[in-house]
Coordinates of C-alpha atoms and ligand atoms in Angstrom, one line a residue:
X108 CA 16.0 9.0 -29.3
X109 CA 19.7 10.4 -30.5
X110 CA 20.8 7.8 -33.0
X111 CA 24.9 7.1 -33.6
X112 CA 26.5 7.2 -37.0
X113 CA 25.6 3.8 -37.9
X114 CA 22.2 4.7 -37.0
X115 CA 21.7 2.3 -33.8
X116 CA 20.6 3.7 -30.8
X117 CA 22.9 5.9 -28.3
X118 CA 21.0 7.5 -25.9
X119 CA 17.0 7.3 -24.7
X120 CA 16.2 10.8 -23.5
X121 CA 14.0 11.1 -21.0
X122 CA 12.1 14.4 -19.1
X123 CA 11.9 14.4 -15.0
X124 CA 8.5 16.1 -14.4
X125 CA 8.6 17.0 -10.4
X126 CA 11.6 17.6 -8.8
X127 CA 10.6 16.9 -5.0
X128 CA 11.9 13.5 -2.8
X129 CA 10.7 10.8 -5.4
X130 CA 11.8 13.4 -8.9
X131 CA 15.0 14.1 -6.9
X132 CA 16.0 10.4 -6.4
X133 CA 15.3 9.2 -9.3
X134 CA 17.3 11.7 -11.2
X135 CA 20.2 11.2 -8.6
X136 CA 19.9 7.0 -9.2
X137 CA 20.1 7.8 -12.8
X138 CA 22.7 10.2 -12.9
X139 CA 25.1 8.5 -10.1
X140 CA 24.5 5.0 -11.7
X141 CA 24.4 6.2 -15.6
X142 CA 27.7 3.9 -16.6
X143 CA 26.2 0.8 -14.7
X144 CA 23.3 1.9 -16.5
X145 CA 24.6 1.9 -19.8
X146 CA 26.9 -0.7 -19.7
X147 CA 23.3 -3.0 -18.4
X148 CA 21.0 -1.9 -20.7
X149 CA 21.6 1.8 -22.9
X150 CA 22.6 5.4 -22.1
X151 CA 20.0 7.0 -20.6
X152 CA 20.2 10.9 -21.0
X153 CA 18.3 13.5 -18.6
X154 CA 17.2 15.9 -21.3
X155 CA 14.4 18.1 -19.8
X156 CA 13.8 18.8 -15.6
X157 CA 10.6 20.2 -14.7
X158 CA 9.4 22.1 -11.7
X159 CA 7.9 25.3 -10.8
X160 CA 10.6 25.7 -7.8
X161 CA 13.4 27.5 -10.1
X162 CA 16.0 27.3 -7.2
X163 CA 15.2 23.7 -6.4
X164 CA 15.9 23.0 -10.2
X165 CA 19.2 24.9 -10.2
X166 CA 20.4 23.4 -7.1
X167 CA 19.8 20.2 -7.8
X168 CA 21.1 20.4 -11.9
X169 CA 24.3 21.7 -10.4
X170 CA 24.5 18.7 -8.1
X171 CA 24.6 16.6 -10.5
X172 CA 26.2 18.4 -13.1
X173 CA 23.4 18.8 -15.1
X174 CA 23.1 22.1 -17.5
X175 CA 20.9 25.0 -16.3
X176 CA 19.4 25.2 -19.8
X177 CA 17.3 22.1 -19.5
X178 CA 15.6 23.7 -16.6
X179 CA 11.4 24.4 -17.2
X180 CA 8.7 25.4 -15.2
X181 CA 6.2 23.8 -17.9
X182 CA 5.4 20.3 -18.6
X183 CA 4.0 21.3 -21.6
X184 CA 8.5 21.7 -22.9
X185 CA 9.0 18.2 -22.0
X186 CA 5.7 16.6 -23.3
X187 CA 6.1 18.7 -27.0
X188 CA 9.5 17.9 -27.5
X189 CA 9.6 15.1 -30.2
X190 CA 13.6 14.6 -29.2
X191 CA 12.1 13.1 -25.0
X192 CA 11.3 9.1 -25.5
X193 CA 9.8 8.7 -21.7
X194 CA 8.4 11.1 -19.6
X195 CA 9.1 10.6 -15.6
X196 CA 5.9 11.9 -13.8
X197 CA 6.7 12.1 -10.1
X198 CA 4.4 15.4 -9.4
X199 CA 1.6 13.5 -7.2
X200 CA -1.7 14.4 -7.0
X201 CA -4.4 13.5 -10.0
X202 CA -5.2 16.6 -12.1
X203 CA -2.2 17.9 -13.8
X204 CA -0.4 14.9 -13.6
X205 CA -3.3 13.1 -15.7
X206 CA -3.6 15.6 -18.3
X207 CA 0.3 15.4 -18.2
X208 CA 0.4 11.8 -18.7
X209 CA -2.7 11.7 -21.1
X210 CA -0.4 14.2 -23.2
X211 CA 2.7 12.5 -23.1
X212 CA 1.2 9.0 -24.0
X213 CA -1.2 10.6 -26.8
X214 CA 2.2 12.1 -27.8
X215 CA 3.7 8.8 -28.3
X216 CA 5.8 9.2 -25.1
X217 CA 6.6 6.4 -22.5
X218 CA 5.6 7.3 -19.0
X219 CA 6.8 6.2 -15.3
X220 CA 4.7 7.3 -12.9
X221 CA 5.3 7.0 -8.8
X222 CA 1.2 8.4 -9.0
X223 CA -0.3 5.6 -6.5
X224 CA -3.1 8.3 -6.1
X225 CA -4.1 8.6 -9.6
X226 CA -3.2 4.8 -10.8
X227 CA -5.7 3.5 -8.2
X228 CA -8.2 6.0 -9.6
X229 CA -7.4 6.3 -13.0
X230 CA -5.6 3.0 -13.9
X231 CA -7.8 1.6 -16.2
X232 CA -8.1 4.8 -18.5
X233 CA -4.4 5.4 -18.8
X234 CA -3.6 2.0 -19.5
X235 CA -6.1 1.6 -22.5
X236 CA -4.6 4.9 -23.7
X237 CA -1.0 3.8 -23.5
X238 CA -2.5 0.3 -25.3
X239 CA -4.0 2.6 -27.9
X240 CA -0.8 4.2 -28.5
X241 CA 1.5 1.7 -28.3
X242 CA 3.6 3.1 -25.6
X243 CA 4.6 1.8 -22.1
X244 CA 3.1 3.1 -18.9
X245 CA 4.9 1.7 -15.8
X246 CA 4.0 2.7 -12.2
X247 CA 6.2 0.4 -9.7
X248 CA 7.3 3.3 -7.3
X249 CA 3.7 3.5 -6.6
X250 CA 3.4 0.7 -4.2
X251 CA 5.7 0.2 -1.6
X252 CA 8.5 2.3 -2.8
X253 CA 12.0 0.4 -4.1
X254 CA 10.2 -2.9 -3.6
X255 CA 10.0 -4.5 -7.0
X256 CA 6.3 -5.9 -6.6
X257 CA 4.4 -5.0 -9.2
X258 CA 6.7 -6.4 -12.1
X259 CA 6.9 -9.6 -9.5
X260 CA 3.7 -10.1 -9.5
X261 CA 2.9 -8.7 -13.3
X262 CA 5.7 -10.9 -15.0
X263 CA 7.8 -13.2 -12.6
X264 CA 5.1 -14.9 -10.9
X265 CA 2.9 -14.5 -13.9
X266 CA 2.3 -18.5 -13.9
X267 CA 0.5 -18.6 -11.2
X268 CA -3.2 -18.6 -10.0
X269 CA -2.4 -15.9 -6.3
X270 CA -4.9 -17.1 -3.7
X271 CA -3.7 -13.9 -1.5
X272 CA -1.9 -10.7 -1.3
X273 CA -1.1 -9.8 2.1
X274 CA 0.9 -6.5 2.7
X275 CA 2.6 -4.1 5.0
X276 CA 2.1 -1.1 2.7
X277 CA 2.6 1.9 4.5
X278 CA 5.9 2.8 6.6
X279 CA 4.0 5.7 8.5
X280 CA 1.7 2.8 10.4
X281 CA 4.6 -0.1 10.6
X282 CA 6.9 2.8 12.3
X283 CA 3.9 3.8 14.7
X284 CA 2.9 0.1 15.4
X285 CA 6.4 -0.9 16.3
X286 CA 6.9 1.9 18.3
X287 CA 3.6 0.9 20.1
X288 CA 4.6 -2.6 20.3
X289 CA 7.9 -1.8 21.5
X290 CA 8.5 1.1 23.4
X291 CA 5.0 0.8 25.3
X292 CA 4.0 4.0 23.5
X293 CA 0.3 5.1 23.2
X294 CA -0.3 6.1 19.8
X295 CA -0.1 9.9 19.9
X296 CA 3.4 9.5 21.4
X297 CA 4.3 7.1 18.8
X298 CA 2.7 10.1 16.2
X299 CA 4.6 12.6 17.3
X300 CA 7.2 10.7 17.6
X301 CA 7.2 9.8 13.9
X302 CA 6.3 13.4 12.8
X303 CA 9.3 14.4 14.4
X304 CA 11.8 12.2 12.7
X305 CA 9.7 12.7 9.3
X306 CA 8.1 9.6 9.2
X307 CA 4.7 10.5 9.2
X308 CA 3.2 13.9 7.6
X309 CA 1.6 17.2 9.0
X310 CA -1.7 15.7 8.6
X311 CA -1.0 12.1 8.9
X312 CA -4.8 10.9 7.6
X313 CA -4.1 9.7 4.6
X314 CA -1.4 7.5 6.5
X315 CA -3.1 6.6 9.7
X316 CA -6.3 6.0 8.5
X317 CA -5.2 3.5 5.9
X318 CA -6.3 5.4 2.7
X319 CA -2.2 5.3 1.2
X320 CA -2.7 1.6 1.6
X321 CA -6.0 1.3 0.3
X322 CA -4.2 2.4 -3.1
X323 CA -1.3 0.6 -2.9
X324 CA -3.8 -2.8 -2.3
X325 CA -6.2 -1.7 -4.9
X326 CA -3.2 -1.2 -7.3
X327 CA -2.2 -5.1 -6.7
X328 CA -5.1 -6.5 -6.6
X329 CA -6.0 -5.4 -9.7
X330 CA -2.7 -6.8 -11.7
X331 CA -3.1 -10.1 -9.3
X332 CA -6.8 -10.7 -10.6
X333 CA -6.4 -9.2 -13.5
X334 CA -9.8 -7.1 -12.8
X335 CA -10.1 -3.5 -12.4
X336 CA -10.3 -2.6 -8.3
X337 CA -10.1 0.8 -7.3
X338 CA -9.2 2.4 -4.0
X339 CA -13.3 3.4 -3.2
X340 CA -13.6 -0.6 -3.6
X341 CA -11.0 -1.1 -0.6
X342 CA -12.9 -2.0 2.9
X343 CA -10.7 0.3 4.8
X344 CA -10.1 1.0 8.5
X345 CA -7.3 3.2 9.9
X346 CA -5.0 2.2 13.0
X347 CA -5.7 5.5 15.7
X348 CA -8.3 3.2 17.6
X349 CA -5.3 0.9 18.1
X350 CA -4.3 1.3 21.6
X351 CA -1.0 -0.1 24.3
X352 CA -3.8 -2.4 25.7
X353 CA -4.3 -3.8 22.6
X354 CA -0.6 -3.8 21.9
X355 CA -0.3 -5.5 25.3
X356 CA -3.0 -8.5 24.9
X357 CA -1.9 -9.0 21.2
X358 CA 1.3 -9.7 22.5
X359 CA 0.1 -12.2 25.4
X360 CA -1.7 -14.2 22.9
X361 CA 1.1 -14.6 20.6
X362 CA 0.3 -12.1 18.4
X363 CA 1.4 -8.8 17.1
X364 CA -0.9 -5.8 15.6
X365 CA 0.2 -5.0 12.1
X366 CA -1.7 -2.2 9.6
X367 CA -2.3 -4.9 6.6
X368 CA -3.8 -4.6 3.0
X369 CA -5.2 -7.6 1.9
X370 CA -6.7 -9.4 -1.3
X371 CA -7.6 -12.6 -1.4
X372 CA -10.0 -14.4 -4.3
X373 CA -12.3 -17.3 -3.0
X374 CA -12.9 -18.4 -6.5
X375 CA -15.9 -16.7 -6.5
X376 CA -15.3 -12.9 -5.4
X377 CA -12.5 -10.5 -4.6
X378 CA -12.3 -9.9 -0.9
X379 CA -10.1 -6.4 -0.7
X380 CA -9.2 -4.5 2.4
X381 CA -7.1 -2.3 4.6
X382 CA -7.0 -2.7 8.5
X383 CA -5.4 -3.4 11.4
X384 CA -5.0 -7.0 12.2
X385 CA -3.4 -9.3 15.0
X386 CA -0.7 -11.8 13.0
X387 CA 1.0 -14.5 14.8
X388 CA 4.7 -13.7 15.6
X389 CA 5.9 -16.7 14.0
X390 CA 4.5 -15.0 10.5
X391 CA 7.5 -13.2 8.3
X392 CA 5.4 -10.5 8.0
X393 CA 5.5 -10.1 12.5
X394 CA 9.0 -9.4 12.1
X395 CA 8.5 -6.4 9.7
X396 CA 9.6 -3.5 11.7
X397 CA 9.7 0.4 11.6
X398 CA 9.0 2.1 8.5
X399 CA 10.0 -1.1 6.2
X400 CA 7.3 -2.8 4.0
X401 CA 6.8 -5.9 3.2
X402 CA 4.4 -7.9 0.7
X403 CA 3.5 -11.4 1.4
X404 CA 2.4 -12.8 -1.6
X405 CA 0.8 -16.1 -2.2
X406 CA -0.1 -18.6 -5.6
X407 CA -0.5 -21.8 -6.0
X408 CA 2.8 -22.6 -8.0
X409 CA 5.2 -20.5 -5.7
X410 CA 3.6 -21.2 -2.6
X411 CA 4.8 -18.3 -0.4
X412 CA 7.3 -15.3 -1.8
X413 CA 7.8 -11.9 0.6
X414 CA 9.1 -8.7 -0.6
X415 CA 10.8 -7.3 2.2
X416 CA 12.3 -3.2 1.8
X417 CA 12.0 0.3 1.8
X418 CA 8.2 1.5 1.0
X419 CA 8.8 5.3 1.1
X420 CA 12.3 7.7 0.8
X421 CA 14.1 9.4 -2.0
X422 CA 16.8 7.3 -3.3
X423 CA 14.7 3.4 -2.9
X424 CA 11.6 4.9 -4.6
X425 CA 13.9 6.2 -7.3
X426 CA 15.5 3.2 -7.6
X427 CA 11.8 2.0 -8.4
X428 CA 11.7 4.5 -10.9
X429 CA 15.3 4.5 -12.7
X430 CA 14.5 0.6 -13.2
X431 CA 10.9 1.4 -14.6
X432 CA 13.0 4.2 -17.3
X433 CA 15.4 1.4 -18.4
X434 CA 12.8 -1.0 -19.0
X435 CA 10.9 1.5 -20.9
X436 CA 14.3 2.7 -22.9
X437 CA 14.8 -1.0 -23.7
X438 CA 11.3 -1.6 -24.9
X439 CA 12.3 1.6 -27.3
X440 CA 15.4 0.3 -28.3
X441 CA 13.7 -3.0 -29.3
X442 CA 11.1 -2.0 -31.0
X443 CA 9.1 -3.6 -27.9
X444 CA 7.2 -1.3 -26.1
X445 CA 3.1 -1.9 -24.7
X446 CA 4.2 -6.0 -24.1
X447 CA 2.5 -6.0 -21.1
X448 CA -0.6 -3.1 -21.1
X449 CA -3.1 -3.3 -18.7
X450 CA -3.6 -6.3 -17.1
X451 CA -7.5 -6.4 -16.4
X452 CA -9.3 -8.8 -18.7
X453 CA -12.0 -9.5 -16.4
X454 CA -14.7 -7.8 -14.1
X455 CA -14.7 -10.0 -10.9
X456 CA -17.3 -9.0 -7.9
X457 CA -16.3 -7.8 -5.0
X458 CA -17.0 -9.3 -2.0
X459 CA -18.8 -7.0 0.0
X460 CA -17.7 -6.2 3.6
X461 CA -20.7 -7.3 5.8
X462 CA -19.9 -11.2 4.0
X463 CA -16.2 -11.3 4.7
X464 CA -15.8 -13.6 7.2
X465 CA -12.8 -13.6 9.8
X466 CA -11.4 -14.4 13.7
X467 CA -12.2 -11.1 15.8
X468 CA -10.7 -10.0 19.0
X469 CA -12.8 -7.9 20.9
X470 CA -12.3 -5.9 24.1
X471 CA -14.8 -4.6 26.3
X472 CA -15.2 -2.4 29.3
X473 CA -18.0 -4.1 31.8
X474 CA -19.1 -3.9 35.4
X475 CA -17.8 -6.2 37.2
X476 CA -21.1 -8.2 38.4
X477 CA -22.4 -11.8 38.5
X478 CA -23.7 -12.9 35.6
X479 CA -21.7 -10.5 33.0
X480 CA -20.6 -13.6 31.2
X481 CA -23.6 -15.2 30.9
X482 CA -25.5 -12.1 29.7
X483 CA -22.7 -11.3 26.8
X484 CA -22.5 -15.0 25.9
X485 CA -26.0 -15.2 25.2
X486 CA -26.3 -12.0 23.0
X487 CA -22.9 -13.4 20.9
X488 CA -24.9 -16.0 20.9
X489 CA -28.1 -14.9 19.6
X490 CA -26.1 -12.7 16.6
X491 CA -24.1 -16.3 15.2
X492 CA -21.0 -15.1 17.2
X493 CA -19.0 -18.0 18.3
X494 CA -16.0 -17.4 20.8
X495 CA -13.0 -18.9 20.9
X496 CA -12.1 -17.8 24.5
X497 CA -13.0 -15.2 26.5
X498 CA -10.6 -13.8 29.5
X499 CA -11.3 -11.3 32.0
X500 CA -7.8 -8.6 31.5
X501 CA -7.2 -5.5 33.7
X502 CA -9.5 -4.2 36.2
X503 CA -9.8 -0.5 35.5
X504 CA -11.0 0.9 38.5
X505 CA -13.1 -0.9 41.4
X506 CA -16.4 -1.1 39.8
X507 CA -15.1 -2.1 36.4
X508 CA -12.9 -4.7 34.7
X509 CA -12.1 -5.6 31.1
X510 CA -12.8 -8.5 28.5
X511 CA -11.2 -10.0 25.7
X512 CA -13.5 -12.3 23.7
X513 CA -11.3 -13.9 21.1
X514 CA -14.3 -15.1 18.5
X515 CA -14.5 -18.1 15.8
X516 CA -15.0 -16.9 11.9
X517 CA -18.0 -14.9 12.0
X518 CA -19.3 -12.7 8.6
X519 CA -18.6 -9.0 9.5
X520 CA -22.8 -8.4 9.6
X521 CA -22.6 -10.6 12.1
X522 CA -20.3 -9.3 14.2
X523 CA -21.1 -5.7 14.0
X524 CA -24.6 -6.6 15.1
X525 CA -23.5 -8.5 18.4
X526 CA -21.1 -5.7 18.9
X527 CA -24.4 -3.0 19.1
X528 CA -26.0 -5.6 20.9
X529 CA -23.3 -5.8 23.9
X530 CA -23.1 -2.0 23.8
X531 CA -27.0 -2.0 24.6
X532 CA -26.5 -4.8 27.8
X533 CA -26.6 -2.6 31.0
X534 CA -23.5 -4.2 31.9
X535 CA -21.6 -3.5 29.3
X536 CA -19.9 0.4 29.4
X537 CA -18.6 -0.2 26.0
X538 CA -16.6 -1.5 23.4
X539 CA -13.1 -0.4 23.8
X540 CA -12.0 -2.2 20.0
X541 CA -12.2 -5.2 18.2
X542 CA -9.2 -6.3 15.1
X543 CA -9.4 -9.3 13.0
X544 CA -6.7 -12.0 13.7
X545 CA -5.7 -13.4 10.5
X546 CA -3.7 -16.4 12.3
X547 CA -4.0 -19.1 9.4
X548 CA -0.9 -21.1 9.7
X549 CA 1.6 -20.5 6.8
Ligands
HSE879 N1 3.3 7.8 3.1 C1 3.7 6.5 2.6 C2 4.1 5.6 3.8 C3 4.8 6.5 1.7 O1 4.1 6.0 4.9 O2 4.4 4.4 3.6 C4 4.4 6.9 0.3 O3 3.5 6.1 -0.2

């Protein structure tokens, strides 16, 4: 830290390790804003940019009138350098950026971290580390971009006991969805469509298939029940089964599909998943659209409290980040820092999938022959199934017709066993999909 005459502090310099979308903004938020900044909290000076793309560096330093000569292709410069106080990491990925952020905390360095990937992996370890070094190590660009959730729910909301965590945590799915949902598009037009305007990656699996969110859910689930859950413990199902038909139904049953994370504690165990699920329109999450998130968060003091904004982008996840730096430079000013390490002071179970219980719609393809009903409601039946309703939909072509059972709470096991056991009915083509319909009133 640079110290003035009279020996208070002037400046907290910081290193930028990653100079891509999320490095970019959060240097540009820091820069732009740095007498907002100051005048808030302290000056906050860029000292050190890292990145092993020398013209990106130099373009962006001369952008924001930073000097060339703080330019490095090695994190090692900004880790060694006993002058740097906090150490942005914004590289991705979970090798070098852990032995980076290892080094930097062992070095007695703050860290802010955007690393979703390697906090859901590697939380736990890191956050002992920065404990046992008495340094901060914040991470809340790493779920659901500029939306300040993880400080929410780690400090503001800190007082309560959080029966649920419900979440739109992924823009990629909420822009496909809505497209779906809107535009009547099936979902490879809605892909495309989204890989076109950037919204969703090359290879959009980690996206469409729910594994981004899994992270993000593990990530808050963790700090809500203050136990360590990782992303391999998130129940996780992807949205490219979802199709207009579904879209369609949802929407005649009040209803409309939405890619969710969820964690919810029974009092017993942690139920923790990603999937896509059929909300009621009236719900404030129904009306989150396009690439926005959202987190729906519930406790038994604050009742209900949404986090509505960008998830993804440049400058709102380095708006994330620039706040993350200040509190960090505070916390160094103050002689402050590791107030809050990690948050896990318990081992709760999880609840395992074949035991959650929920409201399932499922549609099928069938012949259209007497006694097709009878024959499905018996094998529901036999398996504990219960339905709700059950409506005969679209006829597909003159031999056969589709059904929409809407069922009561069922466990998963349960379900998944009647579903095997209506594929094997000779009646029964097959089963086109089934989604949970979370439709608890609010
Ligand atoms: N790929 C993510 C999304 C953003 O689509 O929301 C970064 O986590």
């Amino acid at each position: 830290m640079m110290k003035t005459n009279n020996n208070t502090p002037a400046a907290v310099q910081i290193a930028v390790i990653g100079l891509g979308t999320v490095g970019g903004g959060a240097i540009t938020v820091l820069c732009q804003n740095s007498d907002v900044i100051a005048a808030r909290a302290l000056p906050i000076r860029v000292k050190r940019v890292v990145d092993l793309d020398a013209q990106r560096a130099a373009g962006l330093c001369e952008k924001l009138n930073l000097p060339q000569s703080i330019i490095s292709s090695r994190w090692q410069d900004a880790v060694e350098d006993p002058e740097i106080d906090v150490i942005v990491e914004v590289i991705g990925g979970v090798t070098v950026a852990r032995d980076l952020i290892s080094a930097a905390l062992k070095a007695g360095k703050s860290v802010v971290t955007a690393n979703k990937d390697l906090m859901a992996a590697h939380g736990g370890e890191l956050l002992q580390m920065a404990a046992d070094h008495h340094v901060d190590l914040f991470f809340e660009a790493s779920v659901a971009g500029g939306i300040p959730v993880i400080q929410a729910v780690k400090e503001s909301l800190a007082g309560n006991r959080f029966s649920q965590i419900m979440g739109i945590l992924n823009g990629t799915t909420n822009y496909i969805l809505t497209m779906m949902c809107e535009k009547g598009a099936d979902f490879a037009q809605a892909l495309s469509e989204a890989q076109a305007l950037g919204f969703a990656e090359a290879d959009p699996t980690n996206d469409v298939e729910g594994y981004d969110a899994a992270r993000k859910i593990a990530i808050l689930a963790s700090i809500a029940y203050n136990s360590r859950v990782s992303d391999s413990m998130v129940a996780t199902e992807g949205i490219s089964q979802i199709s207009k038909w579904d879209i369609a139904y949802a929407d005649e049953f009040g209803y409309v599909i939405k890619s969710i994370g969820l964690a919810r504690f029974d009092g017993e165990m942690i139920d923790v998943r990603v999937h896509p699920a059929m909300i009621k329109k009236g719900h404030p999450l129904a009306s989150v659209r396009d690439s926005y998130n959202a987190v729906f968060v519930t406790g038994d003091a604050v009742e209900n409290a949404m986090f509505y904004g960008r998830g993804a982008g440049s400058l709102p996840t380095g708006s994330a980040i620039a706040g993350d730096v200040i509190a960090a430079a505070r916390n160094i000013a103050h002689g402050s820092r590791n107030r809050w390490g990690c948050t896990c002071y318990q081992q709760l179970p999880i609840r395992p999938l074949a035991d959650v219980v929920s409201k399932y719609y499922v549609r099928i393809q069938v012949y259209d022959r007497v006694g097709v009903f009878a024959a499905m409601a018996k094998v529901l039946g036999d398996c504990q199934v219960s339905m709700d309703s059950v409506m005969q939909k679209r006829r597909i072509d003159a031999e056969q017709t589709e059904i929409v059972v809407i069922t009561h709470k069922v466990r998963h096991e349960n379900l998944v066993k009647a579903l095997n056991a209506l594929t094997d009915l000779d009646c029964v083509v097959k089963v086109n999909n089934y989604i949970r319909v979370e439709d608890e009133d609010i």
